[in-house]
Amino acid sequence: MLAARSPHGQAAVYPVVQTVQRDGICHEVLAPAPGLEPRRAREAQRLVLALAAELDVTGLLAVELFDTGRLLVNELAMRPHNSGHWTIEGAVTSQFEQHLRAVLDLPLGAPRAVAPQVVMANVFGGPDPGVYSRYLHVMAADPDVKIHLYGKQVRPGRKIGHVTVAGDPALGDQLRERAGRAARYLATGED
């Protein structure tokens, strides 16, 4: 969950997302979280807004929650977060713009998603440092995929970028496959 809060107390909360972890590392973010009941999503959003107010947050607050039958807070980060990178193309107002708006005490932007389903897949470095040369191939193969490479030195296992795909939730598995294929190709050169 991501929420933003300004010094004068205006707050905005993004849709609840699901992160897909492998070996303790975020590989995918699905926005909004598939299959989450609207009542439960509202409960999570209220909880995060209450936390932001209680902590007197100025700026962005990222909250990792576990749903164990009740919502448990696992981690807080008072900054833009990798789990919110989907907002760059997937939300009306990105987490970065929202953070600046909040810190500068400007009116907050709309946090809603621009499509019914947004999938972000992280790109990890592999043994081949040629990630940046494959950028054009991914753009040509799937022009709707949005690619962000961070300019970091490529090392195996290092998070060096992400890709985002947005569309119809009925195509959820297809959206995930497209994002995953683009991320894999960037990392390894294999489809």
mmCIF file of C-alpha atoms in Angstrom:
data_model
loop_
_atom_site.group_PDB
_atom_site.id
_atom_site.type_symbol
_atom_site.label_atom_id
_atom_site.label_comp_id
_atom_site.label_asym_id
_atom_site.label_seq_id
_atom_site.Cartn_x
_atom_site.Cartn_y
_atom_site.Cartn_z
ATOM 1 C CA MET A 1 0.000 0.000 0.000
ATOM 2 C CA LEU A 2 1.089 3.535 -0.736
ATOM 3 C CA ALA A 3 -0.329 6.643 0.868
ATOM 4 C CA ALA A 4 0.705 10.280 0.685
ATOM 5 C CA ARG A 5 0.076 12.989 3.253
ATOM 6 C CA SER A 6 0.798 16.716 3.195
ATOM 7 C CA PRO A 7 1.744 18.961 6.135
ATOM 8 C CA HIS A 8 -1.776 20.344 6.341
ATOM 9 C CA GLY A 9 -3.208 16.807 6.487
ATOM 10 C CA GLN A 10 -4.487 16.150 2.967
ATOM 11 C CA ALA A 11 -4.094 12.442 2.240
ATOM 12 C CA ALA A 12 -4.402 10.144 -0.750
ATOM 13 C CA VAL A 13 -4.126 6.377 -0.962
ATOM 14 C CA TYR A 14 -3.330 4.159 -3.937
ATOM 15 C CA PRO A 15 -5.066 0.879 -4.771
ATOM 16 C CA VAL A 16 -3.970 -2.141 -2.753
ATOM 17 C CA VAL A 17 -1.389 -4.140 -4.710
ATOM 18 C CA GLN A 18 -0.132 -7.687 -4.468
ATOM 19 C CA THR A 19 3.596 -8.273 -4.608
ATOM 20 C CA VAL A 20 4.925 -11.588 -5.843
ATOM 21 C CA GLN A 21 8.062 -12.511 -3.933
ATOM 22 C CA ARG A 22 10.656 -15.122 -4.824
ATOM 23 C CA ASP A 23 13.492 -15.837 -2.418
ATOM 24 C CA GLY A 24 12.483 -12.757 -0.414
ATOM 25 C CA ILE A 25 12.767 -10.425 -3.426
ATOM 26 C CA CYS A 26 9.891 -8.638 -5.165
ATOM 27 C CA HIS A 27 9.587 -9.892 -8.728
ATOM 28 C CA GLU A 28 6.112 -8.642 -9.676
ATOM 29 C CA VAL A 29 3.527 -6.115 -8.542
ATOM 30 C CA LEU A 30 -0.135 -6.564 -9.494
ATOM 31 C CA ALA A 31 -2.337 -3.480 -9.188
ATOM 32 C CA PRO A 32 -4.961 -3.705 -7.921
ATOM 33 C CA ALA A 33 -4.452 -6.932 -5.978
ATOM 34 C CA PRO A 34 -6.372 -9.616 -7.903
ATOM 35 C CA GLY A 35 -9.259 -11.244 -6.065
ATOM 36 C CA LEU A 36 -9.173 -8.841 -3.123
ATOM 37 C CA GLU A 37 -12.682 -8.109 -1.894
ATOM 38 C CA PRO A 38 -13.547 -4.393 -2.141
ATOM 39 C CA ARG A 39 -14.442 -4.354 1.572
ATOM 40 C CA ARG A 40 -11.001 -5.713 2.480
ATOM 41 C CA ALA A 41 -9.283 -3.216 0.152
ATOM 42 C CA ARG A 42 -11.118 -0.319 1.827
ATOM 43 C CA GLU A 43 -10.130 -1.690 5.246
ATOM 44 C CA ALA A 44 -6.464 -1.775 4.183
ATOM 45 C CA GLN A 45 -6.657 1.739 2.765
ATOM 46 C CA ARG A 46 -8.242 3.081 5.977
ATOM 47 C CA LEU A 47 -5.534 1.368 8.041
ATOM 48 C CA VAL A 48 -2.719 2.909 5.997
ATOM 49 C CA LEU A 49 -4.297 6.373 6.079
ATOM 50 C CA ALA A 50 -4.682 6.074 9.869
ATOM 51 C CA LEU A 51 -1.015 5.048 10.183
ATOM 52 C CA ALA A 52 0.085 8.019 8.070
ATOM 53 C CA ALA A 53 -1.950 10.395 10.254
ATOM 54 C CA GLU A 54 -0.767 8.815 13.523
ATOM 55 C CA LEU A 55 2.872 9.026 12.435
ATOM 56 C CA ASP A 56 2.318 12.583 11.137
ATOM 57 C CA VAL A 57 3.845 11.573 7.789
ATOM 58 C CA THR A 58 4.778 14.235 5.278
ATOM 59 C CA GLY A 59 5.337 12.693 1.879
ATOM 60 C CA LEU A 60 4.896 9.106 0.816
ATOM 61 C CA LEU A 61 4.408 6.124 3.108
ATOM 62 C CA ALA A 62 4.784 2.564 1.789
ATOM 63 C CA VAL A 63 3.264 -0.121 4.005
ATOM 64 C CA GLU A 64 3.715 -3.862 3.589
ATOM 65 C CA LEU A 65 0.695 -5.739 4.909
ATOM 66 C CA PHE A 66 -0.043 -9.415 5.402
ATOM 67 C CA ASP A 67 -3.623 -10.672 5.296
ATOM 68 C CA THR A 68 -3.815 -13.554 7.773
ATOM 69 C CA GLY A 69 -7.526 -13.241 8.369
ATOM 70 C CA ARG A 70 -6.718 -9.855 9.816
ATOM 71 C CA LEU A 71 -4.400 -7.209 8.432
ATOM 72 C CA LEU A 72 -0.917 -7.178 9.926
ATOM 73 C CA VAL A 73 1.634 -4.427 9.285
ATOM 74 C CA ASN A 74 5.024 -5.904 8.463
ATOM 75 C CA GLU A 75 7.139 -3.010 7.206
ATOM 76 C CA LEU A 76 6.982 0.778 6.802
ATOM 77 C CA ALA A 77 9.040 2.933 4.446
ATOM 78 C CA MET A 78 8.583 6.714 4.443
ATOM 79 C CA ARG A 79 9.667 7.220 0.856
ATOM 80 C CA PRO A 80 8.856 6.138 -2.680
ATOM 81 C CA HIS A 81 9.220 2.380 -2.875
ATOM 82 C CA ASN A 82 9.968 -0.235 -5.548
ATOM 83 C CA SER A 83 6.503 -1.733 -5.017
ATOM 84 C CA GLY A 84 5.119 1.603 -6.240
ATOM 85 C CA HIS A 85 7.077 1.852 -9.486
ATOM 86 C CA TRP A 86 3.950 0.622 -11.270
ATOM 87 C CA THR A 87 2.518 4.116 -10.676
ATOM 88 C CA ILE A 88 4.927 5.744 -13.160
ATOM 89 C CA GLU A 89 2.727 4.713 -16.102
ATOM 90 C CA GLY A 90 -0.001 2.864 -14.219
ATOM 91 C CA ALA A 91 -1.501 5.655 -12.088
ATOM 92 C CA VAL A 92 -2.790 9.138 -12.822
ATOM 93 C CA THR A 93 -0.169 10.515 -10.401
ATOM 94 C CA SER A 94 3.086 8.607 -9.936
ATOM 95 C CA GLN A 95 4.416 7.958 -6.453
ATOM 96 C CA PHE A 96 7.330 10.302 -7.201
ATOM 97 C CA GLU A 97 5.131 13.220 -8.238
ATOM 98 C CA GLN A 98 2.822 12.524 -5.302
ATOM 99 C CA HIS A 99 5.742 12.544 -2.866
ATOM 100 C CA LEU A 100 6.885 15.941 -4.156
ATOM 101 C CA ARG A 101 3.361 17.346 -4.067
ATOM 102 C CA ALA A 102 2.979 16.209 -0.458
ATOM 103 C CA VAL A 103 6.372 17.488 0.724
ATOM 104 C CA LEU A 104 5.794 20.849 -0.989
ATOM 105 C CA ASP A 105 2.268 21.008 0.506
ATOM 106 C CA LEU A 106 0.679 21.187 -2.945
ATOM 107 C CA PRO A 107 -2.710 19.617 -3.663
ATOM 108 C CA LEU A 108 -2.266 15.852 -4.004
ATOM 109 C CA GLY A 109 -2.882 14.171 -7.348
ATOM 110 C CA ALA A 110 -5.303 11.385 -8.164
ATOM 111 C CA PRO A 111 -3.862 8.017 -7.061
ATOM 112 C CA ARG A 112 -6.165 5.850 -9.186
ATOM 113 C CA ALA A 113 -4.881 3.391 -11.755
ATOM 114 C CA VAL A 114 -5.121 4.371 -15.434
ATOM 115 C CA ALA A 115 -6.248 0.869 -16.425
ATOM 116 C CA PRO A 116 -8.248 -1.808 -14.636
ATOM 117 C CA GLN A 117 -5.086 -3.947 -14.227
ATOM 118 C CA VAL A 118 -1.421 -2.944 -14.111
ATOM 119 C CA VAL A 119 1.459 -5.415 -13.888
ATOM 120 C CA MET A 120 5.038 -4.452 -13.106
ATOM 121 C CA ALA A 121 7.919 -6.934 -13.356
ATOM 122 C CA ASN A 122 11.370 -6.159 -11.993
ATOM 123 C CA VAL A 123 14.409 -6.679 -14.210
ATOM 124 C CA PHE A 124 17.393 -8.357 -12.560
ATOM 125 C CA GLY A 125 20.942 -8.491 -13.808
ATOM 126 C CA GLY A 126 22.221 -11.806 -15.037
ATOM 127 C CA PRO A 127 25.577 -13.088 -16.216
ATOM 128 C CA ASP A 128 25.275 -11.154 -19.507
ATOM 129 C CA PRO A 129 25.808 -7.392 -19.106
ATOM 130 C CA GLY A 130 24.142 -6.721 -22.509
ATOM 131 C CA VAL A 131 20.821 -5.676 -20.927
ATOM 132 C CA TYR A 132 20.905 -2.175 -22.359
ATOM 133 C CA SER A 133 21.471 -3.409 -25.923
ATOM 134 C CA ARG A 134 18.232 -5.448 -25.731
ATOM 135 C CA TYR A 135 16.065 -2.436 -24.882
ATOM 136 C CA LEU A 136 15.143 -1.737 -28.536
ATOM 137 C CA HIS A 137 14.183 -5.364 -29.172
ATOM 138 C CA VAL A 138 11.691 -5.327 -26.294
ATOM 139 C CA MET A 139 10.205 -2.054 -27.522
ATOM 140 C CA ALA A 140 9.783 -3.476 -31.024
ATOM 141 C CA ALA A 141 8.401 -6.840 -29.883
ATOM 142 C CA ASP A 142 5.722 -5.322 -27.603
ATOM 143 C CA PRO A 143 5.270 -1.557 -28.099
ATOM 144 C CA ASP A 144 2.823 -1.293 -25.173
ATOM 145 C CA VAL A 145 5.396 -2.454 -22.612
ATOM 146 C CA LYS A 146 6.948 0.454 -20.710
ATOM 147 C CA ILE A 147 10.605 -0.055 -19.790
ATOM 148 C CA HIS A 148 12.621 1.660 -17.079
ATOM 149 C CA LEU A 149 16.283 0.780 -16.760
ATOM 150 C CA TYR A 150 18.062 2.446 -13.861
ATOM 151 C CA GLY A 151 21.524 2.843 -15.377
ATOM 152 C CA LYS A 152 23.059 0.619 -12.707
ATOM 153 C CA GLN A 153 26.011 -1.625 -13.359
ATOM 154 C CA VAL A 154 24.711 -5.087 -14.260
ATOM 155 C CA ARG A 155 25.484 -7.747 -11.673
ATOM 156 C CA PRO A 156 23.723 -11.092 -11.241
ATOM 157 C CA GLY A 157 20.664 -10.690 -9.008
ATOM 158 C CA ARG A 158 20.835 -6.890 -8.833
ATOM 159 C CA LYS A 159 17.583 -5.033 -9.524
ATOM 160 C CA ILE A 160 18.420 -2.896 -12.561
ATOM 161 C CA GLY A 161 15.010 -1.881 -13.878
ATOM 162 C CA HIS A 162 11.374 -2.761 -14.329
ATOM 163 C CA VAL A 163 8.742 -3.107 -17.034
ATOM 164 C CA THR A 164 5.061 -2.193 -16.795
ATOM 165 C CA VAL A 165 2.039 -3.413 -18.769
ATOM 166 C CA ALA A 166 -1.520 -2.144 -18.301
ATOM 167 C CA GLY A 167 -4.832 -3.459 -19.591
ATOM 168 C CA ASP A 168 -8.002 -5.413 -18.984
ATOM 169 C CA PRO A 169 -8.076 -7.615 -15.843
ATOM 170 C CA ALA A 170 -9.640 -10.402 -17.937
ATOM 171 C CA LEU A 171 -6.195 -10.597 -19.528
ATOM 172 C CA GLY A 172 -4.419 -10.732 -16.137
ATOM 173 C CA ASP A 173 -2.351 -13.841 -16.881
ATOM 174 C CA GLN A 174 -1.543 -12.519 -20.344
ATOM 175 C CA LEU A 175 -0.462 -9.165 -18.882
ATOM 176 C CA ARG A 176 1.753 -10.954 -16.371
ATOM 177 C CA GLU A 177 3.272 -13.108 -19.129
ATOM 178 C CA ARG A 178 4.025 -10.058 -21.296
ATOM 179 C CA ALA A 179 5.690 -8.203 -18.418
ATOM 180 C CA GLY A 180 7.596 -11.312 -17.350
ATOM 181 C CA ARG A 181 8.742 -12.105 -20.892
ATOM 182 C CA ALA A 182 10.040 -8.547 -21.377
ATOM 183 C CA ALA A 183 11.864 -8.600 -18.019
ATOM 184 C CA ARG A 184 13.399 -12.029 -18.751
ATOM 185 C CA TYR A 185 14.507 -11.024 -22.230
ATOM 186 C CA LEU A 186 16.153 -7.861 -20.916
ATOM 187 C CA ALA A 187 17.952 -9.858 -18.215
ATOM 188 C CA THR A 188 19.009 -12.892 -20.230
ATOM 189 C CA GLY A 189 18.432 -12.304 -23.937
ATOM 190 C CA GLU A 190 16.214 -15.400 -23.949
ATOM 191 C CA ASP A 191 12.492 -15.350 -24.683
#
